[in-house]
């Protein structure tokens, strides 16, 4: 029993445990299942689809190895999903940063547009005043020409 237990512990060390998850320990879960198997407290659900139909004909050690392999596969899938999640999270942060930069640029450009529009209005008014002054001066020139002739 001790030899089998040592073999099981070595197999449990092969299982990938996600280091970031501090509140969940795969090794503890496996140990708990192993303890239940040693006590003979086997769950009633061993006939479900986790172990193939040939599972009834294989020994407990083989079932444990099979389940550990299944756990490794699920753990790898979980690691892949977490990796994808982190990539998406990073991409999301980059997009948020780009959005913030774009909003700031938009605000700056709106201020520039507003300033240029007010300057355009100012020059339009100055142009109108200059045109009026020019018309007045032209009329004065015409009047002076009449006086000279």
Short mmCIF file of C-alpha atoms in Angstrom, two decimals, residues 15-145:
data_model
loop_
_atom_site.label_atom_id
_atom_site.label_comp_id
_atom_site.label_asym_id
_atom_site.label_seq_id
_atom_site.Cartn_x
_atom_site.Cartn_y
_atom_site.Cartn_z
CA UNK A 15 -0.12 17.13 -12.76
CA UNK A 16 0.05 20.77 -13.86
CA UNK A 17 -1.17 23.01 -11.07
CA UNK A 18 -1.99 26.61 -11.92
CA UNK A 19 0.23 28.74 -9.72
CA UNK A 20 -2.04 31.80 -9.78
CA UNK A 21 -5.00 30.00 -8.20
CA UNK A 22 -4.24 30.20 -4.49
CA UNK A 23 -7.67 29.11 -3.31
CA UNK A 24 -7.76 25.92 -5.36
CA UNK A 25 -5.27 23.08 -5.13
CA UNK A 26 -5.44 20.30 -7.65
CA UNK A 27 -2.99 18.26 -5.56
CA UNK A 28 -5.32 18.52 -2.54
CA UNK A 29 -8.27 17.42 -4.63
CA UNK A 30 -6.35 14.43 -5.98
CA UNK A 31 -5.16 13.53 -2.48
CA UNK A 32 -8.73 13.70 -1.20
CA UNK A 33 -9.90 11.38 -3.99
CA UNK A 34 -7.01 9.00 -3.31
CA UNK A 35 -7.87 8.91 0.40
CA UNK A 36 -11.50 8.10 -0.42
CA UNK A 37 -10.34 5.32 -2.75
CA UNK A 38 -8.05 3.88 -0.06
CA UNK A 39 -10.86 3.93 2.50
CA UNK A 40 -13.14 2.26 0.03
CA UNK A 41 -15.49 5.25 -0.03
CA UNK A 42 -15.86 5.13 -3.78
CA UNK A 43 -18.44 7.53 -5.17
CA UNK A 44 -21.48 6.11 -6.88
CA UNK A 45 -20.71 8.09 -10.00
CA UNK A 46 -17.81 5.90 -11.21
CA UNK A 47 -20.09 4.54 -13.90
CA UNK A 48 -20.56 7.94 -15.52
CA UNK A 49 -18.90 8.93 -18.79
CA UNK A 50 -15.58 9.98 -17.23
CA UNK A 51 -14.28 6.42 -17.24
CA UNK A 52 -15.04 4.43 -20.39
CA UNK A 53 -17.31 1.37 -20.18
CA UNK A 54 -14.23 -0.80 -19.85
CA UNK A 55 -13.56 1.03 -16.54
CA UNK A 56 -15.40 -1.67 -14.62
CA UNK A 57 -12.89 -4.23 -15.82
CA UNK A 58 -9.72 -2.28 -14.95
CA UNK A 59 -8.12 -1.98 -11.55
CA UNK A 60 -8.24 0.96 -9.16
CA UNK A 61 -4.64 1.94 -9.90
CA UNK A 62 -5.37 2.03 -13.63
CA UNK A 63 -8.51 4.05 -12.99
CA UNK A 64 -6.49 6.50 -10.90
CA UNK A 65 -3.90 6.85 -13.68
CA UNK A 66 -6.69 7.36 -16.20
CA UNK A 67 -8.34 10.00 -14.03
CA UNK A 68 -5.02 11.74 -13.43
CA UNK A 69 -4.42 11.82 -17.17
CA UNK A 70 -7.91 13.23 -17.63
CA UNK A 71 -7.18 15.84 -14.94
CA UNK A 72 -3.94 16.79 -16.72
CA UNK A 73 -5.81 17.26 -19.98
CA UNK A 74 -8.49 19.36 -18.29
CA UNK A 75 -5.80 21.34 -16.48
CA UNK A 76 -4.00 22.01 -19.78
CA UNK A 77 -7.28 23.14 -21.32
CA UNK A 78 -7.86 25.40 -18.32
CA UNK A 79 -4.34 26.79 -18.63
CA UNK A 80 -4.95 27.46 -22.33
CA UNK A 81 -8.24 29.22 -21.56
CA UNK A 82 -6.57 31.29 -18.85
CA UNK A 83 -3.74 32.15 -21.25
CA UNK A 84 -6.28 33.23 -23.88
CA UNK A 85 -8.15 35.21 -21.23
CA UNK A 86 -4.96 37.02 -20.24
CA UNK A 87 -4.16 37.76 -23.89
CA UNK A 88 -7.66 39.16 -24.39
CA UNK A 89 -7.34 41.12 -21.15
CA UNK A 90 -4.04 42.62 -22.36
CA UNK A 91 -5.58 43.38 -25.74
CA UNK A 92 -8.55 44.98 -23.98
CA UNK A 93 -6.21 47.15 -21.88
CA UNK A 94 -4.32 48.19 -25.02
CA UNK A 95 -7.58 49.09 -26.74
CA UNK A 96 -8.71 51.06 -23.69
CA UNK A 97 -5.41 52.95 -23.78
CA UNK A 98 -5.81 53.62 -27.50
CA UNK A 99 -9.38 54.81 -26.93
CA UNK A 100 -8.23 57.16 -24.18
CA UNK A 101 -5.48 58.53 -26.45
CA UNK A 102 -7.98 58.92 -29.29
CA UNK A 103 -10.47 60.74 -27.06
CA UNK A 104 -7.71 63.07 -25.85
CA UNK A 105 -6.61 63.71 -29.46
CA UNK A 106 -10.24 64.34 -30.46
CA UNK A 107 -10.65 66.83 -27.61
CA UNK A 108 -7.43 68.59 -28.62
CA UNK A 109 -8.53 68.73 -32.26
CA UNK A 110 -11.97 70.06 -31.26
CA UNK A 111 -10.28 72.87 -29.32
CA UNK A 112 -8.08 73.63 -32.34
CA UNK A 113 -11.13 73.68 -34.63
CA UNK A 114 -12.99 75.97 -32.24
CA UNK A 115 -10.02 78.34 -32.05
CA UNK A 116 -9.64 78.38 -35.83
CA UNK A 117 -13.36 79.01 -36.31
CA UNK A 118 -13.27 81.97 -33.92
CA UNK A 119 -10.20 83.34 -35.75
CA UNK A 120 -11.99 82.86 -39.09
CA UNK A 121 -14.99 84.80 -37.74
CA UNK A 122 -12.67 87.54 -36.48
CA UNK A 123 -10.98 87.82 -39.89
CA UNK A 124 -14.35 87.79 -41.64
CA UNK A 125 -15.48 90.74 -39.53
CA UNK A 126 -12.19 92.53 -40.20
CA UNK A 127 -12.58 91.80 -43.93
CA UNK A 128 -16.12 93.21 -43.93
CA UNK A 129 -14.93 96.33 -42.11
CA UNK A 130 -12.06 96.74 -44.59
CA UNK A 131 -14.49 96.31 -47.52
CA UNK A 132 -16.79 99.01 -46.06
CA UNK A 133 -13.83 101.30 -45.52
CA UNK A 134 -12.64 100.60 -49.06
CA UNK A 135 -16.07 101.40 -50.49
CA UNK A 136 -16.15 104.59 -48.46
CA UNK A 137 -12.72 105.58 -49.70
CA UNK A 138 -13.68 104.74 -53.30
CA UNK A 139 -16.75 106.99 -52.99
CA UNK A 140 -14.53 109.73 -51.55
CA UNK A 141 -12.10 109.31 -54.48
CA UNK A 142 -15.00 109.58 -56.97
CA UNK A 143 -16.27 112.69 -55.18
CA UNK A 144 -12.78 114.28 -55.18
CA UNK A 145 -12.36 113.50 -58.88
#
